[in-house]
């Protein structure tokens, strides 16, 4: 078997990696369902759901039926449901129907609050997340809205027992909006509200009254500090909270529908009897809530269970409506940014993820000549061979990957001739290359590789002089495209003056730039004028060249501890925020400069691949997949996994960029990322 990153990395020698205190390997802290991951990538509204209501709140099969109905309600409102649980030790966001049925019948799923998450995960057990546990998962997954039935709170006689739910403290350190029907009636509602105030949690009633609900009943006798009348007002509140970076949560307390509400007197009498019975049996801690709820359900002949189901369904509808409205608000906010033009005047321009990514770099025709004899003799002899031709060029390859993954929304600014090769490149992905890239009378760049019978390159020949036509004037013709682009990608083939101009313009616009070096000579191009780069993806040889250029006295001799060497080299490159360093069979190291001299370093192991067909476009495909993850707003680990999967697809095809990426996207195979990351 061959390691995937051997093909991605351009350095040939790989030294032994020793463990370093700076390096942490990837832990799959979250696994998304295909539906949830697809929603994240496409920017759809998502609603998180807890799972203790399935395992500890209702009997089977009523719990499963309710779970399906709640998810369906959210879907009907235009949002995506994401039920959270720990399955076999893996914190999972979004459950399939099979997983929901498994959880609904489970007798061994543990309640998972903050203190329980790590032990359950470490032991490989099943866990149903409480409000607190689900809040943590929602934060990790960047899901801003969470729907539940009722919050935990301060238990009755809590001033003596100090029995206070972790839900409250978690709300104080989570920026999530929680839709609920207040706190459970079995709790001390007054003290719970006081505790939420202490934690800085904004509590709002929902609808036309400021009465704070008490789960089974629409009124608790207490008033909420604030009120929102509808989903749009709630979404605006959430948007304001995020803008102010408060870091604390919001509670939207939705009263149970009147037709499903219970008699306050009947409920209170049932609770008091259940509390007395719990004392007699010595039941306390996290076991008391399910005990009392079960006792109340029995005492009310099942009416409380019906009320519970009615309110969670109603909450799901409200939560989904808020999620949809919040998405609309975000689209408006991202749709108009204020930018400064050259004269310093203010003007507005559309900036949103739907705009085209701009790639500025090389495009050429790749030709390979694979000699079928055992030896290649460079003596003028003619050798029989097999020839192949495909579209190539680092910038073009990355652009094509993004074009296929994003269903377009990518443009390439390059230099090609008006000859047959230029037409071949233009026809390869129609609409990708900007028309101004065609140079009249120009000779399209080309690369030829002579391979021996085993596929090893013995001689490479390149005609790349036309890249000098990627000028500042050419870039300025497309400045509107650059301004609107969410990201600009440069490869090392761009002339240095043009490269510096592009980076300077992007720096003024606070726009991220991704620089892909093509060799050690070109890796230093953006460093001449201390330009600020957001991302660059060198191999270790290119990293050494970059560090040596910035700090000539730095030691760049090869060492047996590549990880430590990479970390020291990265410290020199302070003007680059994120370094994505390929390490051959060892994988990828991502280094983030934090400005305090100690970078954040993570090592991602490589995957193994059998029967490699072609290695020429694997590195560029990795970069394209990684960038696609960035544009989709995914966690770093999933960006790397996407890069690995795209590179793997490139290794298994004869072309530089796999044409089947659009098929992967369509049938969701591409997004089964829990199977793509090395364990």
XYZ file of C-alpha atoms in Angstrom:
679
model
C 0.000 0.000 0.000
C 1.145 3.549 -0.686
C 0.535 6.489 1.600
C -1.707 9.175 0.197
C 0.544 12.018 1.281
C 3.581 10.534 -0.467
C 1.889 11.611 -3.656
C 0.760 14.930 -2.249
C 4.131 15.949 -0.833
C 6.836 16.960 -3.258
C 9.763 16.078 -0.949
C 11.118 12.557 -1.398
C 12.736 11.787 1.946
C 10.741 11.385 5.152
C 12.441 11.248 8.536
C 11.164 9.629 11.715
C 8.687 11.763 13.631
C 9.120 11.993 17.382
C 6.348 13.100 19.689
C 6.376 16.766 20.634
C 4.518 18.603 23.349
C 3.474 21.120 20.704
C 1.749 18.567 18.487
C -1.674 17.052 18.969
C -2.995 14.453 16.565
C -6.559 14.767 15.374
C -9.282 13.407 17.592
C -12.645 13.035 15.890
C -14.474 15.117 18.442
C -17.592 15.209 16.262
C -19.113 13.011 13.613
C -21.823 14.571 11.476
C -24.566 12.734 9.679
C -24.448 13.163 5.910
C -27.580 15.336 6.042
C -26.177 17.680 8.694
C -22.772 17.946 7.044
C -24.404 18.694 3.702
C -26.491 21.388 5.420
C -23.372 22.957 6.950
C -21.652 23.007 3.583
C -24.655 24.568 1.852
C -25.319 27.037 4.668
C -28.777 25.723 5.523
C -30.335 26.449 8.940
C -29.800 23.632 11.454
C -31.562 22.937 14.760
C -29.874 20.848 17.471
C -31.939 18.381 19.521
C -31.098 16.588 22.753
C -31.419 12.825 23.178
C -32.230 12.293 26.878
C -35.844 12.920 25.984
C -35.563 9.754 23.857
C -33.781 7.536 26.372
C -35.004 8.864 29.716
C -38.085 10.967 28.976
C -40.518 8.603 27.266
C -41.175 4.877 26.937
C -40.564 2.933 23.714
C -42.017 3.161 21.065
C -43.571 6.532 21.927
C -40.078 8.031 22.255
C -39.088 6.932 18.744
C -42.358 8.110 17.204
C -41.948 11.499 18.865
C -38.324 11.816 17.763
C -39.293 11.190 14.136
C -42.238 13.596 14.339
C -40.113 16.349 15.887
C -37.473 16.010 13.174
C -40.183 16.051 10.503
C -41.662 19.272 11.911
C -38.249 20.952 11.747
C -37.759 19.764 8.175
C -41.175 21.083 7.132
C -40.211 24.559 8.354
C -37.138 24.579 6.102
C -34.438 23.654 8.619
C -32.357 20.524 9.205
C -32.729 18.570 12.487
C -29.557 17.432 14.258
C -30.223 15.084 17.165
C -27.111 14.752 19.339
C -25.907 11.626 21.164
C -22.778 9.660 21.996
C -22.714 6.390 20.071
C -19.994 3.876 20.950
C -17.932 6.692 22.418
C -18.317 9.078 19.458
C -20.090 12.400 19.921
C -22.467 12.405 16.964
C -24.397 15.360 15.536
C -27.337 14.190 13.468
C -28.685 10.643 13.832
C -29.926 8.377 11.083
C -33.231 6.509 11.414
C -31.318 3.363 12.318
C -29.350 5.205 15.005
C -32.512 6.779 16.415
C -34.173 3.374 16.683
C -31.069 1.930 18.328
C -31.017 4.734 20.892
C -34.768 4.585 21.515
C -34.520 0.889 22.510
C -31.270 1.199 24.415
C -31.303 0.213 28.079
C -27.677 1.195 28.652
C -27.413 4.762 27.354
C -26.092 7.012 30.099
C -27.207 10.583 30.709
C -24.415 12.748 29.361
C -23.952 16.196 30.850
C -20.659 18.139 30.762
C -18.968 16.029 33.441
C -20.024 12.789 31.715
C -18.999 13.429 28.105
C -15.333 12.534 28.411
C -15.764 9.371 30.543
C -18.497 8.014 28.255
C -16.458 8.782 25.142
C -13.269 7.313 26.625
C -15.052 4.085 27.561
C -16.695 3.757 24.137
C -20.188 3.758 25.639
C -23.531 5.161 24.537
C -24.720 8.436 25.993
C -27.857 10.533 25.665
C -26.992 14.207 25.859
C -28.774 16.440 28.333
C -29.374 20.121 27.692
C -25.844 20.861 28.940
C -24.284 18.085 26.868
C -26.166 19.138 23.745
C -25.153 22.768 24.257
C -21.505 21.704 24.198
C -22.012 19.741 20.987
C -23.910 22.637 19.395
C -21.030 24.979 20.235
C -18.485 22.586 18.749
C -20.604 22.150 15.626
C -21.399 25.879 15.365
C -25.147 25.278 15.464
C -26.695 28.420 16.994
C -30.183 27.120 17.849
C -31.200 24.222 20.082
C -34.688 22.925 20.882
C -35.628 21.009 24.008
C -38.670 20.404 26.205
C -37.765 22.014 29.499
C -34.565 23.198 31.140
C -33.038 21.770 34.248
C -32.702 24.189 37.116
C -32.464 24.681 40.853
C -34.240 21.796 42.564
C -36.728 22.374 45.309
C -34.856 22.721 48.590
C -31.817 23.472 46.466
C -30.663 25.941 49.122
C -30.089 22.880 51.337
C -29.009 20.233 48.832
C -27.151 22.501 46.355
C -28.769 20.384 43.645
C -28.498 22.718 40.658
C -28.587 21.498 37.088
C -25.456 21.929 34.956
C -27.820 23.234 32.265
C -27.778 26.651 33.927
C -24.014 27.130 34.134
C -23.650 25.789 30.590
C -26.112 28.385 29.339
C -23.906 31.007 30.945
C -20.917 30.051 28.802
C -22.664 29.096 25.560
C -23.764 31.515 22.842
C -26.585 29.181 21.778
C -30.241 30.134 21.720
C -32.348 27.506 23.492
C -36.037 27.110 22.741
C -37.895 25.433 25.614
C -41.115 25.567 27.618
C -39.450 27.141 30.605
C -38.102 24.931 33.360
C -39.702 21.732 34.533
C -42.516 22.240 37.023
C -40.795 19.934 39.513
C -38.080 22.603 40.059
C -37.828 25.827 42.035
C -38.647 28.206 39.201
C -37.971 31.437 41.090
C -34.490 30.438 42.186
C -33.789 29.062 38.702
C -34.546 32.453 37.149
C -32.300 34.142 39.705
C -29.489 31.718 38.890
C -29.877 32.340 35.154
C -29.602 36.066 35.792
C -26.377 35.499 37.714
C -25.019 33.519 34.759
C -25.801 36.392 32.383
C -28.403 34.426 30.428
C -31.021 36.461 28.561
C -34.429 34.938 29.353
C -37.382 35.818 27.129
C -40.958 34.714 27.002
C -42.313 34.007 23.531
C -45.570 35.348 22.142
C -47.959 37.972 23.402
C -47.311 37.679 27.147
C -44.312 37.965 29.443
C -45.508 35.099 31.672
C -42.733 32.584 32.214
C -44.109 29.085 31.444
C -43.827 26.076 33.741
C -43.489 23.209 31.279
C -46.926 21.551 31.621
C -48.650 24.899 32.125
C -48.334 28.237 30.297
C -47.842 30.208 33.528
C -45.543 29.706 36.489
C -46.433 32.769 38.523
C -43.171 34.430 37.460
C -42.495 36.875 34.666
C -39.679 36.677 32.149
C -37.286 39.656 32.103
C -37.801 40.097 28.334
C -40.229 39.079 25.618
C -39.972 38.369 21.892
C -43.166 38.338 19.900
C -42.178 36.101 17.001
C -39.389 34.158 15.308
C -37.944 37.172 13.532
C -37.575 39.112 16.787
C -35.874 36.108 18.385
C -33.487 35.840 15.417
C -32.619 39.534 15.690
C -31.895 39.069 19.389
C -29.545 36.176 18.609
C -27.830 38.218 15.900
C -27.282 41.109 18.319
C -25.878 38.758 20.947
C -23.353 37.376 18.473
C -22.428 40.858 17.248
C -21.689 41.934 20.825
C -19.726 38.702 21.420
C -21.378 38.251 24.804
C -20.557 34.558 25.021
C -23.666 33.708 27.041
C -26.860 32.032 25.965
C -30.460 32.969 25.324
C -33.549 31.180 26.628
C -36.712 31.520 24.568
C -39.500 30.215 26.797
C -42.463 29.091 24.686
C -45.711 28.326 26.534
C -47.312 24.943 25.944
C -50.263 25.192 23.506
C -53.428 25.967 25.443
C -55.260 22.881 24.193
C -52.500 20.669 25.629
C -51.899 22.505 28.910
C -52.660 20.762 32.180
C -54.395 21.925 35.332
C -51.845 23.622 37.592
C -53.384 22.207 40.763
C -53.368 18.613 39.515
C -49.755 18.867 38.375
C -48.558 20.436 41.631
C -50.266 17.763 43.749
C -48.688 15.014 41.617
C -45.254 16.627 41.945
C -45.516 16.925 45.724
C -46.475 13.249 46.066
C -43.608 12.260 43.774
C -41.113 14.347 45.769
C -42.198 12.705 49.010
C -41.833 9.255 47.447
C -38.371 10.154 46.106
C -37.278 11.142 49.617
C -38.534 7.858 51.029
C -36.614 5.873 48.411
C -33.479 7.995 48.770
C -33.529 9.036 45.103
C -31.478 12.127 44.363
C -29.026 13.693 41.902
C -29.478 13.061 38.196
C -31.923 10.210 38.862
C -34.547 12.369 40.530
C -35.848 14.142 37.407
C -36.755 11.011 35.408
C -38.220 9.451 38.598
C -40.512 12.402 39.261
C -41.540 12.736 35.615
C -42.450 9.052 35.510
C -44.366 9.350 38.766
C -46.256 12.394 37.503
C -47.094 10.596 34.246
C -48.485 7.681 36.238
C -50.432 9.934 38.580
C -51.993 11.831 35.690
C -52.878 8.677 33.752
C -50.506 9.590 30.944
C -51.808 13.120 30.431
C -48.443 14.623 31.394
C -46.719 12.525 28.740
C -49.162 13.797 26.118
C -48.475 17.353 27.266
C -44.729 16.721 27.086
C -45.036 15.500 23.497
C -47.242 18.447 22.503
C -44.865 21.054 23.878
C -41.718 19.550 22.341
C -43.426 19.482 18.938
C -44.505 23.105 19.347
C -40.997 24.076 20.445
C -39.542 22.331 17.406
C -41.730 24.400 15.104
C -40.755 27.643 16.829
C -37.058 26.728 16.906
C -37.006 25.889 13.216
C -38.764 29.157 12.373
C -36.141 31.077 14.363
C -33.330 29.167 12.619
C -34.746 30.061 9.206
C -35.128 33.728 10.164
C -31.610 33.812 11.606
C -30.264 32.416 8.336
C -32.093 35.166 6.425
C -30.590 37.828 8.697
C -27.102 36.418 8.209
C -27.568 36.438 4.450
C -28.483 40.122 4.622
C -25.517 40.957 6.865
C -23.082 39.057 4.642
C -24.629 40.498 1.508
C -23.359 44.044 2.062
C -19.943 44.932 3.444
C -18.435 48.402 3.466
C -15.086 48.579 1.695
C -12.636 51.387 1.000
C -11.717 52.130 -2.581
C -8.374 53.582 -3.700
C -9.483 57.126 -2.935
C -10.442 56.174 0.594
C -14.130 56.673 -0.080
C -16.672 54.253 1.327
C -18.622 52.068 -1.041
C -20.708 48.935 -0.615
C -20.082 45.654 -2.390
C -21.726 42.292 -2.209
C -19.663 39.796 -0.262
C -21.191 36.400 0.353
C -20.189 32.794 0.025
C -22.196 32.535 -3.170
C -19.665 34.739 -4.981
C -16.981 33.237 -7.178
C -13.615 32.268 -5.735
C -10.809 33.905 -7.732
C -7.802 31.758 -8.616
C -4.797 33.480 -10.189
C -2.180 31.056 -11.452
C -0.886 28.707 -14.067
C -2.717 26.656 -16.668
C -0.891 24.362 -19.029
C -1.218 21.184 -21.043
C 0.473 18.178 -19.430
C 1.882 15.481 -21.688
C 3.492 12.279 -20.473
C 5.628 9.864 -22.441
C 5.977 6.530 -20.667
C 8.751 4.428 -22.170
C 7.789 0.782 -22.468
C 11.397 -0.470 -22.530
C 13.191 -1.256 -19.303
C 15.726 1.549 -19.635
C 15.766 5.080 -20.969
C 18.962 6.069 -22.783
C 19.393 9.768 -23.433
C 21.627 9.203 -26.451
C 19.342 10.274 -29.242
C 17.759 6.841 -29.619
C 14.052 6.459 -30.284
C 12.188 4.527 -27.612
C 8.666 3.108 -27.920
C 6.305 4.760 -25.438
C 2.710 5.388 -24.457
C 1.589 9.010 -24.543
C -1.107 10.806 -22.590
C -2.378 14.367 -22.434
C -4.489 16.229 -19.891
C -5.124 19.717 -18.572
C -2.692 20.812 -15.879
C -1.166 23.747 -14.034
C -1.286 24.232 -10.274
C -3.733 27.142 -10.264
C -5.896 25.530 -12.923
C -6.009 22.206 -11.066
C -7.105 23.820 -7.803
C -9.662 25.920 -9.670
C -11.134 22.853 -11.377
C -11.494 21.013 -8.060
C -13.370 23.970 -6.591
C -15.429 24.356 -9.769
C -16.616 20.770 -9.515
C -17.237 20.820 -5.768
C -18.999 24.194 -5.779
C -21.027 23.590 -8.948
C -19.165 26.471 -10.557
C -18.599 29.625 -8.475
C -14.866 29.651 -9.316
C -12.960 31.693 -11.907
C -9.382 31.315 -13.113
C -7.245 34.256 -14.226
C -4.265 32.885 -16.139
C -2.436 33.203 -19.475
C -3.072 30.812 -22.372
C -2.496 31.183 -26.089
C -5.059 31.400 -28.863
C -3.694 28.137 -30.219
C -4.995 24.552 -30.171
C -3.647 23.904 -26.669
C -5.344 27.031 -25.376
C -8.643 25.947 -26.881
C -8.150 22.509 -25.324
C -7.784 24.068 -21.859
C -10.764 26.366 -22.369
C -12.942 23.463 -23.485
C -11.819 21.224 -20.603
C -13.973 23.119 -18.073
C -16.104 25.604 -20.047
C -16.491 28.930 -18.275
C -13.718 28.397 -15.736
C -10.992 30.443 -17.476
C -11.698 34.168 -17.815
C -11.768 35.364 -21.420
C -9.109 38.037 -20.860
C -6.665 35.220 -20.081
C -6.210 34.475 -23.806
C -3.033 36.059 -25.241
C -3.243 36.687 -28.976
C -0.402 34.959 -30.801
C 0.729 33.370 -27.539
C 1.980 29.824 -27.089
C 0.017 28.018 -24.381
C 2.253 26.831 -21.518
C 3.017 23.125 -21.618
C 4.810 20.540 -19.554
C 6.209 17.249 -20.823
C 7.403 14.381 -18.621
C 9.413 11.389 -19.767
C 8.664 8.420 -17.530
C 10.439 5.094 -17.358
C 8.572 1.804 -17.517
C 7.862 1.896 -13.775
C 6.323 5.365 -14.008
C 9.195 7.324 -12.422
C 9.919 10.681 -14.035
C 13.324 10.731 -15.754
C 13.068 14.086 -17.496
C 10.727 17.055 -17.301
C 10.423 19.867 -19.840
C 8.412 23.035 -19.394
C 7.524 25.995 -21.584
C 5.979 28.513 -19.176
C 7.077 31.909 -20.521
C 3.496 33.014 -21.250
C 2.839 33.345 -17.510
C 4.597 36.719 -17.711
C 1.342 37.968 -19.243
C -0.434 37.562 -15.874
C 0.138 41.247 -15.209
C -1.079 43.858 -12.757
C -3.154 45.417 -15.533
C -4.821 42.062 -16.175
C -5.676 41.750 -12.483
C -7.015 45.302 -12.356
C -9.406 44.501 -15.201
C -11.030 42.008 -12.850
C -10.800 43.988 -9.606
C -14.576 43.752 -9.084
C -14.277 39.974 -9.135
C -11.409 40.144 -6.645
C -13.392 42.457 -4.357
C -16.412 40.130 -4.318
C -14.475 36.884 -3.958
C -14.650 35.235 -0.499
C -11.080 33.982 -1.045
C -8.246 34.609 -3.510
C -5.861 31.789 -4.442
C -2.394 32.389 -5.897
C 0.127 29.873 -7.173
C 3.882 30.309 -7.533
C 3.679 30.755 -11.309
C 2.300 34.287 -10.984
C 4.965 36.983 -11.630
C 6.239 38.466 -8.394
C 5.091 42.041 -9.046
C 1.585 40.816 -9.830
C 1.576 38.558 -6.801
C 2.560 41.360 -4.446
C -0.072 43.660 -5.973
C -2.809 41.068 -5.466
C -1.812 40.380 -1.867
C -1.631 44.085 -1.056
C -5.125 44.628 -2.474
C -6.456 41.681 -0.492
C -4.787 42.932 2.690
C -6.528 46.295 2.245
C -9.853 44.506 1.848
C -9.134 42.169 4.779
C -9.616 39.316 2.326
C -7.939 35.915 2.904
C -5.255 34.786 0.443
C -4.227 31.164 -0.102
C -0.733 30.827 -1.613
C 0.249 27.509 -3.193
C 4.045 27.281 -3.771
C 5.079 25.334 -6.851
C 8.764 24.825 -6.003
C 11.463 26.105 -3.628
C 12.431 28.967 -5.939
C 8.899 30.312 -6.256
C 7.950 29.736 -2.613
C 9.703 32.948 -1.539
C 7.942 35.257 -3.997
C 5.339 36.702 -1.597
C 7.932 37.192 1.158
C 9.894 39.971 -0.541
C 7.608 42.760 0.632
C 6.452 41.286 3.934
C 3.000 40.579 2.579
C 0.455 39.083 4.950
C -0.891 35.690 3.898
C -3.757 33.862 5.539
C -2.867 30.399 4.183
C 0.040 28.734 2.423
C 0.732 25.069 1.766
C 4.459 24.327 1.405
C 6.236 21.016 1.765
C 9.174 20.926 4.133
C 11.716 21.854 1.426
C 9.670 24.896 0.456
C 9.178 25.768 4.132
C 12.947 25.703 4.639
C 13.450 28.015 1.667
C 10.813 30.434 2.961
C 12.250 30.504 6.486
C 15.822 30.927 5.179
C 14.741 33.862 3.048
C 13.106 35.661 5.989
C 15.841 34.766 8.484
C 19.138 33.950 6.700
C 20.806 32.790 9.929
C 18.196 30.163 10.767
C 19.387 26.562 10.766
C 17.642 24.686 7.936
C 19.762 21.542 8.010
C 17.818 18.299 7.771
C 17.077 16.713 11.138
C 15.645 13.420 12.288
C 12.892 15.278 14.149
C 10.976 16.908 11.313
C 8.089 18.005 13.522
C 10.271 20.092 15.827
C 12.124 21.514 12.834
C 8.869 22.517 11.143
C 7.668 24.243 14.309
C 10.892 26.254 14.608
C 10.792 27.220 10.924
C 7.159 28.293 11.226
C 7.977 30.700 14.072
C 10.037 32.761 11.621
C 7.119 33.186 9.197
C 5.066 35.476 11.420
C 3.277 37.138 8.508
C 1.586 33.857 7.564
C -1.367 32.970 9.750
C -1.897 29.322 8.774
C 0.799 26.984 7.405
C -0.365 23.682 5.920
C 2.822 21.645 5.699
C 2.752 18.311 3.879
C 5.007 15.653 5.415
C 4.880 12.712 3.063
C 3.764 9.492 4.714
C 3.455 11.229 8.072
C 0.535 13.333 6.923
C -0.126 17.059 7.215
C 0.872 19.496 9.947
C -1.217 22.637 10.329
C 0.457 25.469 12.220
C -1.404 28.580 13.301
C 0.670 31.556 14.383
C -0.919 33.090 17.457
C 1.459 36.044 17.743
C 2.905 35.032 21.104
C 5.823 32.960 19.812
C 4.169 29.603 20.515
C 2.172 28.431 17.485
C -0.784 26.067 17.667
C 0.293 22.845 15.926
C -1.786 19.854 14.889
C -0.672 16.710 13.106
C -3.153 14.903 10.852
C -2.098 11.348 9.894
C -2.219 10.261 6.269
C -4.507 7.643 4.798
C -3.224 4.679 2.794
C -4.218 4.152 -0.825
C -3.867 1.044 -3.004
C -3.221 0.882 -6.752
C -2.264 4.468 -7.478
C -2.863 5.371 -11.127
C -1.580 8.935 -11.312
C 0.158 11.265 -8.825
C 0.445 14.459 -10.865
C -2.612 16.277 -9.515
C -2.940 14.844 -6.016
C -1.319 17.770 -4.205
C -3.414 20.352 -6.048
C -6.546 18.272 -5.446
C -5.743 18.148 -1.734
C -5.475 21.954 -1.676
C -8.777 22.282 -3.553
C -10.592 19.938 -1.176
C -9.143 21.686 1.874
C -10.132 25.119 0.541
C -13.639 23.853 -0.209
C -13.920 22.882 3.460
C -12.783 26.383 4.467
C -15.371 28.000 2.229
C -18.027 25.711 3.701
C -17.213 26.887 7.216
C -16.198 23.451 8.471
C -13.849 22.579 11.300
C -10.182 22.240 10.456
C -10.237 18.462 10.842
C -12.967 18.141 8.227
C -11.164 20.507 5.853
C -8.167 18.171 6.033
C -10.381 15.119 5.570
C -11.927 16.685 2.472
C -8.434 17.368 1.157
C -7.422 13.758 1.751
C -10.533 12.425 0.011
C -10.139 14.694 -3.014
C -6.458 13.764 -3.318
C -7.375 10.096 -3.042
C -9.821 10.487 -5.921
C -7.049 12.148 -7.974
C -4.684 9.243 -7.318
C -7.238 6.817 -8.687
C -7.806 8.583 -12.012
C -5.651 9.180 -15.070
C -6.392 12.922 -15.204
C -4.855 15.545 -12.918
C -8.251 16.381 -11.424
C -10.901 13.667 -10.952
C -14.009 14.431 -12.961
C -16.166 12.334 -10.619
C -16.049 14.828 -7.735
C -19.439 16.126 -8.791
C -20.774 12.544 -8.510
C -19.335 12.228 -5.003
C -21.081 15.425 -4.051
C -24.379 14.323 -5.533
C -24.570 10.917 -3.882
C -22.986 12.111 -0.604
C -20.140 9.594 -0.715
C -17.755 12.500 -0.574
C -19.064 13.549 2.795
C -18.702 10.306 4.726
C -15.853 11.937 6.582
C -16.015 9.793 9.693
C -14.431 7.040 7.580
C -11.784 9.252 6.013
C -9.766 10.307 9.033
C -7.042 7.952 10.247
C -7.862 6.466 13.614
